[in-house]
Short mmCIF file of C-alpha atoms in Angstrom, two decimals:
data_model
loop_
_atom_site.label_atom_id
_atom_site.label_comp_id
_atom_site.label_asym_id
_atom_site.label_seq_id
_atom_site.Cartn_x
_atom_site.Cartn_y
_atom_site.Cartn_z
CA ILE A 110 -44.64 -31.87 37.53
CA ASP A 111 -44.26 -28.09 37.48
CA PRO A 112 -44.76 -26.72 33.90
CA LEU A 113 -42.39 -23.80 34.59
CA VAL A 114 -39.43 -26.06 35.41
CA PRO A 115 -37.92 -27.54 32.26
CA THR A 116 -37.43 -31.24 32.04
CA LEU A 117 -34.17 -32.84 30.98
CA GLU A 118 -35.65 -33.54 27.54
CA THR A 119 -36.65 -29.89 27.10
CA ALA A 120 -33.27 -28.62 28.27
CA LEU A 121 -31.40 -30.98 25.95
CA GLY A 122 -33.52 -29.73 23.05
CA PHE A 123 -31.84 -26.32 23.39
CA VAL A 124 -28.28 -27.69 23.17
CA PRO A 125 -28.09 -27.79 19.34
CA ALA A 126 -29.40 -24.22 19.14
CA VAL A 127 -26.89 -23.00 21.74
CA LEU A 128 -24.04 -24.75 19.93
CA LEU A 129 -25.15 -23.23 16.63
CA VAL A 130 -25.19 -19.72 18.13
CA GLN A 131 -21.75 -20.30 19.67
CA GLY A 132 -20.45 -21.50 16.31
CA TYR A 133 -21.74 -18.37 14.57
CA ALA A 134 -20.25 -16.19 17.29
CA LEU A 135 -16.87 -17.91 16.95
CA ALA A 136 -16.94 -17.54 13.16
CA PHE A 137 -17.83 -13.84 13.50
CA LEU A 138 -15.04 -13.21 16.01
CA THR A 139 -12.54 -15.05 13.81
CA MET A 140 -13.59 -12.98 10.82
CA GLN A 141 -13.24 -9.75 12.82
CA ARG A 142 -9.77 -10.79 14.04
CA GLU A 143 -8.65 -11.56 10.49
CA ARG A 144 -9.95 -8.20 9.26
CA GLY A 145 -8.15 -6.46 12.09
CA GLU A 146 -4.91 -8.29 11.29
CA ALA A 147 -5.22 -7.39 7.60
CA LEU A 148 -5.84 -3.74 8.47
CA ALA A 149 -2.87 -3.71 10.85
CA GLU A 150 -0.68 -5.28 8.16
CA GLN A 151 -1.79 -2.66 5.64
CA ARG A 152 -1.15 0.20 8.08
CA ALA A 153 2.29 -1.22 8.83
CA THR A 154 3.34 -1.55 5.18
CA VAL A 155 1.46 1.08 3.15
CA ASP A 156 1.98 4.84 3.15
CA ALA A 157 -1.44 6.29 3.96
CA LEU A 158 -0.96 9.43 1.88
CA THR A 159 0.21 7.90 -1.39
CA ALA A 160 -0.90 4.26 -1.08
CA CYS A 161 2.66 3.27 -2.01
CA VAL A 162 4.62 0.73 -0.03
CA ASN A 163 6.30 2.46 2.92
CA ARG A 164 10.06 2.59 3.41
CA ARG A 165 10.36 -0.40 5.74
CA ALA A 166 8.22 -2.66 3.58
CA PHE A 167 10.01 -1.46 0.44
CA GLU A 168 13.42 -2.24 1.93
CA ASP A 169 12.19 -5.71 2.92
CA ARG A 170 10.93 -6.29 -0.62
CA VAL A 171 14.22 -5.10 -2.15
CA ARG A 172 16.25 -7.41 0.11
CA SER A 173 14.03 -10.32 -0.82
CA GLU A 174 14.15 -9.56 -4.55
CA LEU A 175 17.93 -9.09 -4.53
CA ALA A 176 18.43 -12.41 -2.76
CA TYR A 177 16.09 -14.12 -5.23
CA GLY A 178 17.87 -12.46 -8.14
CA VAL A 179 21.24 -13.71 -6.94
CA ARG A 180 19.92 -17.27 -6.57
CA THR A 181 18.21 -17.30 -9.97
CA ASN A 182 20.53 -14.94 -11.88
CA ARG A 183 17.54 -12.69 -12.53
CA PRO A 184 18.23 -8.94 -12.79
CA CYS A 185 16.27 -6.20 -11.12
CA ALA A 186 16.71 -2.45 -11.01
CA LEU A 187 16.01 0.45 -8.68
CA LEU A 188 14.86 3.84 -9.92
CA LEU A 189 14.98 6.84 -7.57
CA VAL A 190 12.41 9.60 -8.02
CA ASP A 191 13.25 12.72 -6.03
CA VAL A 192 11.04 15.78 -6.48
CA ASP A 193 13.18 18.89 -6.92
CA ASP A 194 12.40 21.90 -4.73
CA PHE A 195 9.40 20.20 -3.13
CA LYS A 196 9.85 22.20 0.07
CA GLN A 197 8.80 25.26 -1.89
CA VAL A 198 5.42 23.68 -2.60
CA ASN A 199 4.77 23.19 1.11
CA ASP A 200 6.12 26.64 2.02
CA ARG A 201 4.21 28.49 -0.67
CA TYR A 202 0.90 26.60 -0.89
CA GLY A 203 0.68 24.75 2.42
CA HIS A 204 1.01 21.15 3.50
CA ALA A 205 -2.41 20.13 2.15
CA ALA A 206 -1.29 21.15 -1.34
CA GLY A 207 2.01 19.34 -0.80
CA ASP A 208 0.15 16.20 0.24
CA ALA A 209 -2.06 16.45 -2.85
CA ALA A 210 1.04 16.84 -5.02
CA LEU A 211 2.67 13.73 -3.49
CA ALA A 212 -0.50 11.71 -4.04
CA HIS A 213 -0.56 12.96 -7.65
CA ILE A 214 3.05 11.89 -8.18
CA ALA A 215 2.26 8.43 -6.81
CA ARG A 216 -0.69 8.12 -9.21
CA LEU A 217 1.55 9.15 -12.12
CA LEU A 218 4.09 6.50 -11.17
CA VAL A 219 1.40 3.83 -11.00
CA ARG A 220 -0.03 4.91 -14.36
CA HIS A 221 3.31 4.93 -16.19
CA LEU A 222 5.01 1.85 -14.71
CA ARG A 223 4.42 -1.84 -15.15
CA PRO A 224 1.90 -3.50 -12.81
CA GLU A 225 4.63 -5.74 -11.37
CA ASP A 226 6.88 -2.82 -10.43
CA VAL A 227 6.89 -1.95 -6.74
CA ILE A 228 6.64 1.74 -5.85
CA GLY A 229 7.85 2.78 -2.43
CA ARG A 230 7.70 6.12 -0.71
CA LEU A 231 10.97 6.46 1.14
CA GLY A 232 9.90 9.62 2.91
CA GLY A 233 9.21 13.25 2.16
CA ASP A 234 9.43 13.71 -1.58
CA GLU A 235 11.48 10.60 -2.36
CA PHE A 236 10.03 7.60 -4.13
CA MET A 237 11.82 4.50 -5.35
CA VAL A 238 10.75 1.93 -7.89
CA LEU A 239 11.79 -1.72 -7.78
CA ALA A 240 11.65 -3.07 -11.30
CA GLU A 241 11.76 -6.85 -11.04
CA GLN A 242 13.14 -8.87 -13.96
CA ALA A 243 14.35 -5.64 -15.51
CA GLN A 244 17.10 -5.20 -18.02
CA VAL A 245 18.83 -1.86 -18.53
CA ILE A 246 16.60 -1.19 -21.54
CA VAL A 247 13.46 -1.52 -19.38
CA CYS A 248 14.80 1.02 -16.91
CA SER A 249 15.66 3.39 -19.73
CA VAL A 250 12.11 3.09 -21.07
CA HIS A 251 10.75 3.65 -17.54
CA GLN A 252 12.83 6.79 -17.16
CA GLU A 253 11.81 8.14 -20.56
CA ALA A 254 8.13 7.44 -19.85
CA LEU A 255 8.26 9.11 -16.44
CA VAL A 256 10.14 12.31 -17.24
CA PRO A 257 7.43 14.16 -19.23
CA PRO A 258 4.53 13.65 -16.80
CA LEU A 259 6.70 14.26 -13.73
CA ALA A 260 8.19 17.40 -15.30
CA GLU A 261 4.78 19.07 -15.51
CA PRO A 262 3.95 21.63 -12.80
CA LEU A 263 2.41 20.05 -9.72
CA LEU A 264 0.16 23.01 -9.00
CA PRO A 265 -1.58 25.68 -11.07
CA PRO A 266 0.00 29.13 -11.17
CA PRO A 267 -0.67 31.16 -7.98
CA SER A 268 -2.99 33.52 -9.89
CA LEU A 269 -5.39 30.61 -10.49
CA LEU A 270 -5.48 29.48 -6.86
CA VAL A 271 -8.48 30.73 -4.93
#
C-alpha cells in the first residue's frame, strides 16, 4: 500500500468537511444575492439626493393607498411642496448648492411630518406628501407646521458665501 495514495476510508473522511465548506459558500452567496437585491430595490425606489421615495415608487404607493382607502372608507391626503424660484438657486450658487438645498428641504419635511407620512420627490424642486389616514384638519396642521421652516432662506446671503 502506497502511503501517498489515499484509501477509500481516508477519502470518505473528507466528505463532511467538503460538504460543510460548500454549505458555507452557498449561504454566503445567498446572502450576497439578497444584499444585492435589496440595494437594487433601494436604488430603484429611493431618490439618492434626498433619500425620499422617487416619483415612480411614490405613484405606486399613492395608487395602492387610494385603492385601500376606497375599500376601507379610509381618507388620505396629498400635499404638494413646490419650491418657488428654485432655478435661481442653481443659477446663482451652482448645482452643488441646489442639491444641498433640496436635501435640506427633504430633512425639514421629515422633521415636521408624521413618521407614517410618505414623502416623495417628484422631480426637480417638487415634493409630494402622502398623508395616510388623514382628515382635512391633519393636512391643515401639516401645512401650518411646514410653512415657517420652508419659508426660511435656503442659503446664506451671498456676502457670507466664501
